[in-house]
PDB file of C-alpha atoms in Angstrom:
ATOM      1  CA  UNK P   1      53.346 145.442  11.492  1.00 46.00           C
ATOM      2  CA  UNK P   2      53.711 143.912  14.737  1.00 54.00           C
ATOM      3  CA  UNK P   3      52.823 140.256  15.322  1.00 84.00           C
ATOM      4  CA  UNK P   4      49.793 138.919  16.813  1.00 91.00           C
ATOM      5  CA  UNK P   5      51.070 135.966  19.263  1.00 95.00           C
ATOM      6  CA  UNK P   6      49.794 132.584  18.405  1.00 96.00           C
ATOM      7  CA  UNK P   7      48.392 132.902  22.011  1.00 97.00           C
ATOM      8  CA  UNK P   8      45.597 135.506  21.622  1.00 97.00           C
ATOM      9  CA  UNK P   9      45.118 134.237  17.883  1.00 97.00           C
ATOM     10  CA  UNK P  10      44.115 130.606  19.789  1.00 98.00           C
ATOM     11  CA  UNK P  11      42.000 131.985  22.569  1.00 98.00           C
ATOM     12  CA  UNK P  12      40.539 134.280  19.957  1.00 98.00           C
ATOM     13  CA  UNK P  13      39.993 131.533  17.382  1.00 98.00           C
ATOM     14  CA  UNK P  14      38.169 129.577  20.333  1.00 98.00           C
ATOM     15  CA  UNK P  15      35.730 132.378  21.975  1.00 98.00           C
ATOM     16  CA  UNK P  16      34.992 134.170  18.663  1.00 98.00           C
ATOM     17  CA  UNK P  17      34.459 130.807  16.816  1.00 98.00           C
ATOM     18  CA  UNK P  18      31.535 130.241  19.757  1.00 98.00           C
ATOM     19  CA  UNK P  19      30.477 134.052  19.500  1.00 98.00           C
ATOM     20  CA  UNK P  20      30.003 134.074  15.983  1.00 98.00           C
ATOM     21  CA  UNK P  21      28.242 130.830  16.006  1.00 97.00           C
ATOM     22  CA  UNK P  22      25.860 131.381  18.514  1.00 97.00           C
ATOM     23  CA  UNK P  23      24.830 135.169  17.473  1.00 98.00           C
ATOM     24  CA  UNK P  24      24.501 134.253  13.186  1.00 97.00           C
ATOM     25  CA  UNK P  25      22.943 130.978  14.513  1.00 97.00           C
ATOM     26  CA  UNK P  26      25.449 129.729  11.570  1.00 98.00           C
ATOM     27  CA  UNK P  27      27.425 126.593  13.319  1.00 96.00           C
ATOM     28  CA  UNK P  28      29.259 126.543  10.018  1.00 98.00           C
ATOM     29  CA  UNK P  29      30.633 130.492  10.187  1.00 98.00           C
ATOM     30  CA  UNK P  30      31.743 129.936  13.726  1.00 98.00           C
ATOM     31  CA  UNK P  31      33.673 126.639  12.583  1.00 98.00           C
ATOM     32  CA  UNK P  32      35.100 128.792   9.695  1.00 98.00           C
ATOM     33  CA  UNK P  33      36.601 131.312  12.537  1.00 98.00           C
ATOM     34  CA  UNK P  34      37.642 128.878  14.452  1.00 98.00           C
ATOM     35  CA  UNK P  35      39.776 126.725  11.873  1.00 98.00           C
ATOM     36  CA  UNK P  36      40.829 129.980  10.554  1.00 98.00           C
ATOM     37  CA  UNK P  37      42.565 131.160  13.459  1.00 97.00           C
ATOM     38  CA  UNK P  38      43.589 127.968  14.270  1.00 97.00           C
ATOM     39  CA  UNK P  39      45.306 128.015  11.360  1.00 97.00           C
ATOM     40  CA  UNK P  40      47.099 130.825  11.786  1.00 97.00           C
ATOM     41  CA  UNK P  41      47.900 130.007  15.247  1.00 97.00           C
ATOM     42  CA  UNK P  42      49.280 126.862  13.810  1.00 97.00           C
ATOM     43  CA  UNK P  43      52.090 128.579  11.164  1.00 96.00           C
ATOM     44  CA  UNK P  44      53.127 130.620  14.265  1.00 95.00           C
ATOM     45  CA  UNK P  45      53.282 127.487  16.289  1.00 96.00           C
ATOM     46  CA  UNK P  46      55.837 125.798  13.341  1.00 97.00           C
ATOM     47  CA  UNK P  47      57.778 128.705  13.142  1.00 94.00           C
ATOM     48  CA  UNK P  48      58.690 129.453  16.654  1.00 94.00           C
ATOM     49  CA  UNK P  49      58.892 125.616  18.364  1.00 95.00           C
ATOM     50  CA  UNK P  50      58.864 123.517  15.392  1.00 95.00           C
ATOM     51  CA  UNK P  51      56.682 120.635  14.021  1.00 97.00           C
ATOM     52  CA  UNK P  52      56.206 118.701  17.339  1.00 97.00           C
ATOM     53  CA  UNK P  53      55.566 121.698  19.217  1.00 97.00           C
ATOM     54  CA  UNK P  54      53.470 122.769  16.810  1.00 97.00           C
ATOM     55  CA  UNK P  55      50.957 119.195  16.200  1.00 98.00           C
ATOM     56  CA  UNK P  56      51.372 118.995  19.775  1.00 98.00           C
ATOM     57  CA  UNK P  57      49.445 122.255  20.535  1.00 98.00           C
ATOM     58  CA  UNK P  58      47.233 121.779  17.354  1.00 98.00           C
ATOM     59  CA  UNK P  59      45.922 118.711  19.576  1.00 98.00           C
ATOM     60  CA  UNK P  60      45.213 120.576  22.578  1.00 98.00           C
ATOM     61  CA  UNK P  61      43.597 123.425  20.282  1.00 98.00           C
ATOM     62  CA  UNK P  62      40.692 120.911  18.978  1.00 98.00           C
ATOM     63  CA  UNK P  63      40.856 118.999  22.742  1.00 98.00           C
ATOM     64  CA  UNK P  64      40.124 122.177  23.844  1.00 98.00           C
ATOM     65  CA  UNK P  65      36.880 122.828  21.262  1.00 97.00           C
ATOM     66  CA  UNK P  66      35.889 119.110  21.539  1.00 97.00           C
ATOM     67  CA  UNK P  67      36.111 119.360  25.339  1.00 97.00           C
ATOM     68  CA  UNK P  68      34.306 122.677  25.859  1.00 97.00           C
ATOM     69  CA  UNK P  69      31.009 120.949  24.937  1.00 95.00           C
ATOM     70  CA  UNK P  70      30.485 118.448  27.825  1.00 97.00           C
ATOM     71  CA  UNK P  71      32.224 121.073  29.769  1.00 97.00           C
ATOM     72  CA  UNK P  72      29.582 123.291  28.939  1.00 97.00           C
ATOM     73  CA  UNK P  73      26.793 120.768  30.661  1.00 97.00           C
ATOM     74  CA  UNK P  74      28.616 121.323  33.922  1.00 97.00           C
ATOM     75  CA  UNK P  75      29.323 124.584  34.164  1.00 98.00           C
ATOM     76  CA  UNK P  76      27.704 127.059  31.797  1.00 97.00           C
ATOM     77  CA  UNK P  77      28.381 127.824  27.939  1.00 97.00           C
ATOM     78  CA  UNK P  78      30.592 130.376  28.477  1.00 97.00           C
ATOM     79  CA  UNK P  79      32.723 130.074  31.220  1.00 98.00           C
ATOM     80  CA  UNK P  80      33.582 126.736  29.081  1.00 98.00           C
ATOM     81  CA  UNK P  81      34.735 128.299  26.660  1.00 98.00           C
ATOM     82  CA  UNK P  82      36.489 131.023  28.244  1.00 98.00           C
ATOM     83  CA  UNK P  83      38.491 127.784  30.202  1.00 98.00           C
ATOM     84  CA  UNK P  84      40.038 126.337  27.481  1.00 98.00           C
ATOM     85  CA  UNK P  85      40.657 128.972  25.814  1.00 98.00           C
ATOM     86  CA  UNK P  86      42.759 130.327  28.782  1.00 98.00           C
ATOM     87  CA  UNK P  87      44.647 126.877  28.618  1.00 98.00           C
ATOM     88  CA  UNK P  88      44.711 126.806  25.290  1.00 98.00           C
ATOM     89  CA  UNK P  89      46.672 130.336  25.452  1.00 98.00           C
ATOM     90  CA  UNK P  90      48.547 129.030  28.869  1.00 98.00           C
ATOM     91  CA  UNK P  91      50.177 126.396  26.399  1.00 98.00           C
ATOM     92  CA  UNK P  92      50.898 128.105  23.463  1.00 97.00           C
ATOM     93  CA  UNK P  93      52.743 131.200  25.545  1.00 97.00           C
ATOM     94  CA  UNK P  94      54.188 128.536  27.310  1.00 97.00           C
ATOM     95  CA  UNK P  95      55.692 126.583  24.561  1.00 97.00           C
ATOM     96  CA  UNK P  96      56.197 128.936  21.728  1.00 95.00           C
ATOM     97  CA  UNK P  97      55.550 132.472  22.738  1.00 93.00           C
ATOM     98  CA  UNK P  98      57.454 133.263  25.474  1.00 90.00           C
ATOM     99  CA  UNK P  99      61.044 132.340  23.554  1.00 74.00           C
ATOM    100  CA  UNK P 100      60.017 135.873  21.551  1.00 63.00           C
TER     101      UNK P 100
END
């Protein structure tokens, strides 16, 4: 099975954590996707640039969340969250998934 880079399972973890929140209405559920694939995004991280790398984009992954939501006051819900998770995904193919 091929892998899914750590990349798309950031972004992903960051715009479907928002989209499930926001259509269940369930803040919890959307946290749950989000740590989920943050997780996973994580292990990849580790694997492929090592701890530093790794708690290094970890940080800018829940930056990124934290940041979206004053973000959001300026320029819309979801072009906030499409943002970060673009740098979000910028980072992590920049530090760990390109070397594959």
């Amino acid at each position: 099975m091929a892998r899914v880079p750590s990349a798309v399972l950031a972004a992903t973890g960051l715009v479907g954590g928002y989209g499930v929140a926001r259509w269940t209405k369930k803040r919890q559920l959307g946290g749950a996707v989000l740590a989920v694939a943050g997780a996973a995004a994580a292990q990849q991280w580790r694997a492929r640039a090592g701890g530093k790398a790794a708690g290094a984009l970890s940080a800018a992954y829940v930056a990124a969340f934290a940041g979206s939501h004053p973000l959001a006051k300026k320029v819309g819900a979801w072009p906030s969250v499409l943002g970060v998770a673009g740098a979000v995904a910028v980072a992590s193919w920049a530090v760990a998934d390109r070397r594959g």
